[in-house]
mmCIF file of C-alpha atoms in Angstrom:
data_model
loop_
_atom_site.group_PDB
_atom_site.id
_atom_site.type_symbol
_atom_site.label_atom_id
_atom_site.label_comp_id
_atom_site.label_asym_id
_atom_site.label_seq_id
_atom_site.Cartn_x
_atom_site.Cartn_y
_atom_site.Cartn_z
ATOM 1 C CA MET A 1 87.497 85.090 89.373
ATOM 2 C CA HIS A 2 88.556 83.885 86.068
ATOM 3 C CA ASP A 3 90.860 81.213 85.180
ATOM 4 C CA GLY A 4 93.311 83.666 84.281
ATOM 5 C CA GLU A 5 92.710 85.765 87.168
ATOM 6 C CA ARG A 6 93.662 82.975 89.641
ATOM 7 C CA ILE A 7 96.669 82.224 87.437
ATOM 8 C CA SER A 8 97.824 85.662 88.262
ATOM 9 C CA LEU A 9 96.872 86.014 92.043
ATOM 10 C CA ALA A 10 99.099 82.573 92.443
ATOM 11 C CA SER A 11 101.902 84.464 90.820
ATOM 12 C CA GLN A 12 101.617 87.180 93.095
ATOM 13 C CA ILE A 13 101.012 85.205 96.347
ATOM 14 C CA THR A 14 104.290 83.291 95.111
ATOM 15 C CA ARG A 15 105.885 86.527 94.601
ATOM 16 C CA CYS A 16 104.801 88.223 98.141
ATOM 17 C CA TYR A 17 106.358 85.207 99.625
ATOM 18 C CA SER A 18 109.547 85.537 97.279
ATOM 19 C CA ASP A 19 109.790 89.705 98.590
ATOM 20 C CA ASN A 20 109.308 88.831 101.954
ATOM 21 C CA LYS A 21 111.889 86.048 102.048
ATOM 22 C CA ASN A 22 114.663 87.804 100.639
ATOM 23 C CA SER A 23 113.866 91.063 102.965
ATOM 24 C CA THR A 24 116.105 91.783 105.495
ATOM 25 C CA LYS A 25 113.104 92.582 108.044
ATOM 26 C CA ARG A 26 110.651 89.761 107.928
ATOM 27 C CA ALA A 27 106.781 89.944 108.226
ATOM 28 C CA HIS A 28 104.701 86.900 109.384
ATOM 29 C CA ILE A 29 102.382 86.157 105.981
ATOM 30 C CA THR A 30 98.853 84.152 106.624
ATOM 31 C CA ILE A 31 96.932 83.335 103.604
ATOM 32 C CA ALA A 32 93.430 83.267 104.480
ATOM 33 C CA SER A 33 90.382 81.680 102.599
ATOM 34 C CA PHE A 34 92.766 79.246 100.918
ATOM 35 C CA GLN A 35 90.544 76.651 99.110
ATOM 36 C CA GLY A 36 88.287 76.064 95.851
ATOM 37 C CA GLU A 37 90.410 76.470 92.579
ATOM 38 C CA LEU A 38 92.944 78.900 93.934
ATOM 39 C CA ARG A 39 93.646 76.309 96.476
ATOM 40 C CA LYS A 40 93.420 73.518 93.927
ATOM 41 C CA ARG A 41 96.047 75.347 91.293
ATOM 42 C CA PHE A 42 98.552 75.363 94.192
ATOM 43 C CA ASP A 43 98.265 71.640 94.866
ATOM 44 C CA THR A 44 98.313 70.497 91.707
ATOM 45 C CA VAL A 45 100.101 72.538 88.797
ATOM 46 C CA LEU A 46 102.347 74.386 91.380
ATOM 47 C CA GLU A 47 102.887 71.348 93.088
ATOM 48 C CA ARG A 48 102.164 72.530 96.827
ATOM 49 C CA ASN A 49 105.065 74.617 96.699
ATOM 50 C CA TYR A 50 103.522 76.605 99.751
ATOM 51 C CA ASP A 51 104.770 73.475 101.632
ATOM 52 C CA SER A 52 108.499 74.803 101.717
ATOM 53 C CA TRP A 53 107.584 78.458 102.208
ATOM 54 C CA ARG A 54 109.277 79.046 105.787
ATOM 55 C CA GLY A 55 107.223 82.197 107.513
ATOM 56 C CA VAL A 56 104.063 81.347 105.713
ATOM 57 C CA ARG A 57 100.738 79.888 106.903
ATOM 58 C CA VAL A 58 97.473 79.132 105.140
ATOM 59 C CA PHE A 59 94.151 78.696 106.233
ATOM 60 C CA ASP A 60 90.773 77.777 104.968
ATOM 61 C CA GLU A 61 89.163 80.201 107.242
ATOM 62 C CA ASP A 62 88.556 83.644 106.326
ATOM 63 C CA PHE A 63 90.390 86.927 107.340
ATOM 64 C CA LEU A 64 88.881 87.557 110.747
ATOM 65 C CA GLU A 65 89.330 84.035 112.168
ATOM 66 C CA THR A 66 92.817 84.158 110.585
ATOM 67 C CA ALA A 67 93.541 87.601 112.244
ATOM 68 C CA GLU A 68 92.871 85.905 115.377
ATOM 69 C CA LYS A 69 94.922 83.093 115.180
ATOM 70 C CA ALA A 70 98.171 85.516 113.705
ATOM 71 C CA LYS A 71 97.323 87.837 116.843
ATOM 72 C CA GLU A 72 98.343 84.847 119.087
ATOM 73 C CA TRP A 73 101.498 84.039 117.641
ATOM 74 C CA MET A 74 102.454 87.309 116.997
ATOM 75 C CA ALA A 75 102.470 87.765 121.041
ATOM 76 C CA ALA A 76 104.073 84.546 121.695
ATOM 77 C CA ASP A 77 107.745 83.948 121.481
ATOM 78 C CA GLU A 78 107.861 82.725 117.900
ATOM 79 C CA GLY A 79 106.822 86.271 117.103
ATOM 80 C CA GLY A 80 110.131 87.538 116.099
ATOM 81 C CA ALA A 81 112.645 90.464 117.044
ATOM 82 C CA MET A 82 111.757 93.853 117.072
ATOM 83 C CA THR A 83 114.359 95.220 114.144
ATOM 84 C CA GLY A 84 114.529 98.148 111.478
ATOM 85 C CA SER A 85 111.668 100.249 111.739
ATOM 86 C CA PHE A 86 110.147 98.604 114.912
ATOM 87 C CA SER A 87 113.615 98.713 116.857
ATOM 88 C CA LYS A 88 112.147 101.582 118.769
ATOM 89 C CA TYR A 89 110.114 99.121 120.592
ATOM 90 C CA ALA A 90 112.910 96.715 121.067
ATOM 91 C CA ASP A 91 113.322 98.011 124.946
ATOM 92 C CA LEU A 92 109.613 97.288 125.842
ATOM 93 C CA ALA A 93 109.181 94.844 128.651
ATOM 94 C CA GLY A 94 106.530 94.237 130.975
ATOM 95 C CA GLU A 95 103.085 95.964 131.355
ATOM 96 C CA GLU A 96 104.722 98.555 128.505
ATOM 97 C CA LEU A 97 105.241 95.728 126.242
ATOM 98 C CA GLN A 98 101.920 94.084 127.137
ATOM 99 C CA LYS A 99 100.268 97.482 126.371
ATOM 100 C CA LEU A 100 101.593 97.293 122.860
ATOM 101 C CA LYS A 101 100.298 93.804 122.550
ATOM 102 C CA ASP A 102 96.731 94.830 123.607
ATOM 103 C CA GLU A 103 96.875 97.577 121.147
ATOM 104 C CA GLY A 104 97.358 95.125 118.092
ATOM 105 C CA GLU A 105 94.759 95.460 115.379
ATOM 106 C CA VAL A 106 93.542 94.282 112.404
ATOM 107 C CA VAL A 107 93.421 96.684 109.324
ATOM 108 C CA TYR A 108 91.999 95.913 105.834
ATOM 109 C CA LEU A 109 94.032 98.098 103.239
ATOM 110 C CA SER A 110 91.954 99.231 100.496
ATOM 111 C CA SER A 111 91.811 102.086 97.970
ATOM 112 C CA GLU A 112 88.268 103.030 98.921
ATOM 113 C CA ALA A 113 89.131 104.066 102.349
ATOM 114 C CA ASP A 114 89.115 107.532 103.665
ATOM 115 C CA GLU A 115 92.315 107.335 106.309
ATOM 116 C CA ASP A 116 95.801 106.679 105.193
ATOM 117 C CA LEU A 117 97.988 104.288 106.876
ATOM 118 C CA ILE A 118 100.255 106.499 108.812
ATOM 119 C CA GLU A 119 102.783 103.766 109.949
ATOM 120 C CA LEU A 120 103.014 99.656 110.931
ATOM 121 C CA LYS A 121 102.432 98.615 113.975
ATOM 122 C CA PRO A 122 104.076 95.585 115.756
ATOM 123 C CA PHE A 123 101.221 92.899 116.560
ATOM 124 C CA SER A 124 98.695 94.167 114.178
ATOM 125 C CA THR A 125 97.367 92.379 110.809
ATOM 126 C CA TYR A 126 97.460 94.082 107.560
ATOM 127 C CA ILE A 127 94.638 92.391 105.122
ATOM 128 C CA ILE A 128 95.603 92.687 101.729
ATOM 129 C CA GLY A 129 92.644 91.549 98.898
ATOM 130 C CA GLY A 130 93.305 89.099 96.895
ATOM 131 C CA LEU A 131 91.610 90.456 93.745
ATOM 132 C CA VAL A 132 92.872 90.909 90.499
ATOM 133 C CA ASP A 133 90.134 92.393 88.240
ATOM 134 C CA LYS A 134 89.444 95.336 90.722
ATOM 135 C CA ASN A 135 87.138 97.282 87.720
ATOM 136 C CA ARG A 136 84.910 94.283 87.835
ATOM 137 C CA GLU A 137 84.682 93.936 91.610
ATOM 138 C CA LYS A 138 85.498 97.929 92.358
ATOM 139 C CA GLY A 139 84.889 98.442 96.084
ATOM 140 C CA ILE A 140 84.215 95.006 97.230
ATOM 141 C CA CYS A 141 86.994 94.525 99.595
ATOM 142 C CA HIS A 142 86.160 97.897 101.460
ATOM 143 C CA ARG A 143 82.539 96.631 101.768
ATOM 144 C CA ARG A 144 83.554 93.581 103.189
ATOM 145 C CA ALA A 145 85.504 95.100 105.640
ATOM 146 C CA THR A 146 83.300 97.664 106.631
ATOM 147 C CA LYS A 147 80.724 94.952 106.959
ATOM 148 C CA ALA A 148 82.528 93.031 109.233
ATOM 149 C CA GLY A 149 83.063 96.415 111.928
ATOM 150 C CA VAL A 150 87.205 96.040 110.148
ATOM 151 C CA ARG A 151 89.187 99.310 110.023
ATOM 152 C CA THR A 152 90.147 100.217 106.844
ATOM 153 C CA ALA A 153 92.964 102.383 105.594
ATOM 154 C CA LYS A 154 95.119 102.756 102.590
ATOM 155 C CA LEU A 155 98.766 103.506 101.685
ATOM 156 C CA PRO A 156 99.439 106.936 101.779
ATOM 157 C CA ILE A 157 100.530 106.984 97.886
ATOM 158 C CA GLY A 158 98.754 110.159 97.155
ATOM 159 C CA GLU A 159 100.885 112.164 99.917
ATOM 160 C CA TYR A 160 104.124 111.081 98.581
ATOM 161 C CA MET A 161 104.061 110.099 95.127
ATOM 162 C CA GLU A 162 102.569 111.422 91.682
ATOM 163 C CA LEU A 163 101.215 108.577 89.369
ATOM 164 C CA GLN A 164 100.494 108.565 85.955
ATOM 165 C CA SER A 165 98.025 105.812 86.555
ATOM 166 C CA ARG A 166 95.588 104.634 88.631
ATOM 167 C CA LYS A 167 96.816 104.019 92.440
ATOM 168 C CA VAL A 168 95.354 100.551 92.484
ATOM 169 C CA LEU A 169 98.204 98.156 93.252
ATOM 170 C CA ALA A 170 98.664 94.310 92.819
ATOM 171 C CA THR A 171 98.580 92.033 96.017
ATOM 172 C CA ASN A 172 102.397 91.607 95.443
ATOM 173 C CA HIS A 173 103.154 95.339 95.273
ATOM 174 C CA VAL A 174 101.007 96.108 98.228
ATOM 175 C CA ASN A 175 103.209 93.567 100.386
ATOM 176 C CA GLU A 176 106.320 94.773 98.689
ATOM 177 C CA ILE A 177 105.727 98.221 99.966
ATOM 178 C CA MET A 178 105.189 97.227 103.562
ATOM 179 C CA VAL A 179 108.188 94.568 103.669
ATOM 180 C CA LYS A 180 110.164 97.950 102.519
ATOM 181 C CA TRP A 181 108.528 100.217 104.902
ATOM 182 C CA LEU A 182 109.538 97.618 107.459
ATOM 183 C CA GLU A 183 113.543 98.063 106.293
ATOM 184 C CA CYS A 184 113.506 101.815 106.171
ATOM 185 C CA GLY A 185 110.436 103.446 107.855
ATOM 186 C CA ASP A 186 110.568 105.874 104.843
ATOM 187 C CA TRP A 187 106.942 105.415 103.067
ATOM 188 C CA GLY A 188 108.196 107.600 99.801
ATOM 189 C CA GLU A 189 111.383 105.293 100.021
ATOM 190 C CA ALA A 190 109.128 102.390 99.928
ATOM 191 C CA PHE A 191 106.857 103.355 97.066
ATOM 192 C CA MET A 192 109.785 104.235 94.863
ATOM 193 C CA LYS A 193 111.521 100.795 95.537
ATOM 194 C CA ALA A 194 108.585 98.723 95.088
ATOM 195 C CA ILE A 195 105.646 100.719 92.414
ATOM 196 C CA PRO A 196 106.389 99.482 88.940
ATOM 197 C CA LYS A 197 108.298 101.912 86.564
ATOM 198 C CA ARG A 198 105.278 101.742 84.089
ATOM 199 C CA LYS A 199 102.906 103.631 86.296
ATOM 200 C CA GLY A 200 105.356 106.551 86.188
ATOM 201 C CA GLY A 201 105.568 106.958 89.661
ATOM 202 C CA ARG A 202 107.767 110.151 91.241
ATOM 203 C CA LEU A 203 107.963 111.822 94.279
ATOM 204 C CA ARG A 204 105.979 114.854 94.585
ATOM 205 C CA GLY A 205 108.147 117.914 94.449
ATOM 206 C CA GLU A 206 110.466 116.051 92.118
ATOM 207 C CA LYS A 207 110.913 116.925 88.589
ATOM 208 C CA ASP A 208 110.926 114.402 86.030
ATOM 209 C CA GLU A 209 114.045 113.952 83.983
ATOM 210 C CA ASP A 210 112.411 115.699 80.792
ATOM 211 C CA GLU A 211 111.893 118.692 82.996
ATOM 212 C CA GLN A 212 115.257 118.491 84.357
ATOM 213 C CA ASN A 213 116.835 118.382 81.437
ATOM 214 C CA GLY A 214 114.810 121.083 79.911
ATOM 215 C CA GLY A 215 115.670 122.820 83.302
ATOM 216 C CA ALA A 216 119.258 122.688 82.757
ATOM 217 C CA ALA A 217 119.402 123.716 79.191
ATOM 218 C CA SER A 218 117.477 126.921 80.142
ATOM 219 C CA GLN A 219 120.238 127.467 82.699
ATOM 220 C CA ALA A 220 123.038 126.564 80.418
ATOM 221 C CA GLU A 221 121.701 129.347 77.829
ATOM 222 C CA SER A 222 121.450 131.818 80.388
ATOM 223 C CA GLU A 223 124.912 131.330 81.914
ATOM 224 C CA HIS A 224 126.203 131.602 78.378
ATOM 225 C CA GLY A 225 124.454 135.015 77.619
ATOM 226 C CA ALA A 226 121.958 133.558 74.906
ATOM 227 C CA THR A 227 120.499 136.333 73.668
ATOM 228 C CA GLU A 228 117.399 137.263 71.621
ATOM 229 C CA PRO A 229 117.909 137.408 67.732
ATOM 230 C CA PRO A 230 118.202 141.465 66.229
#
């Protein structure tokens, strides 16, 4: 990773923390493989700002080892309350709750995955790859997850959205979409709130502003009896 990409990734990680902190339904955030030049930037230029990040844990270990640790603390009392999109699980107890905990899994999010992510589930860990130049490293996250035997899935952008540019998003945008989903439980709403406007996104079936204006003009002409010239 080039220096400029590390700077960008550090900013994206910081934004992930900020978006989660300001959300009404917060998730656990863990930074895995937090070492090397990226760690050095946080420890020097950014003056270890992560030390004050509540709800964020950092580890030198890779995503597999970190995911195992996450499973333990999510299942413990410190895991937090089932609210927002998880409120339907709030009354589970005993064997039913234990079954839900046992069903927790690790999912590596990748735009190259064949499977769409239908919903987020409690006690599961979702891995967001920390890459900036995805063109140069195309497919590396998917290959890494597949090699490790980890399930891969992609956000269902194509099912809900029409974009004028590629469906590959920055790390912080993926995180923000997931946080928004925890709040509302609706992918379409989450996408519209989080995907940058420069990508020209709109929900499938919706007309853009120009089409709406054009349609309104045509309708107005019809209603006012516009006629062909003689």
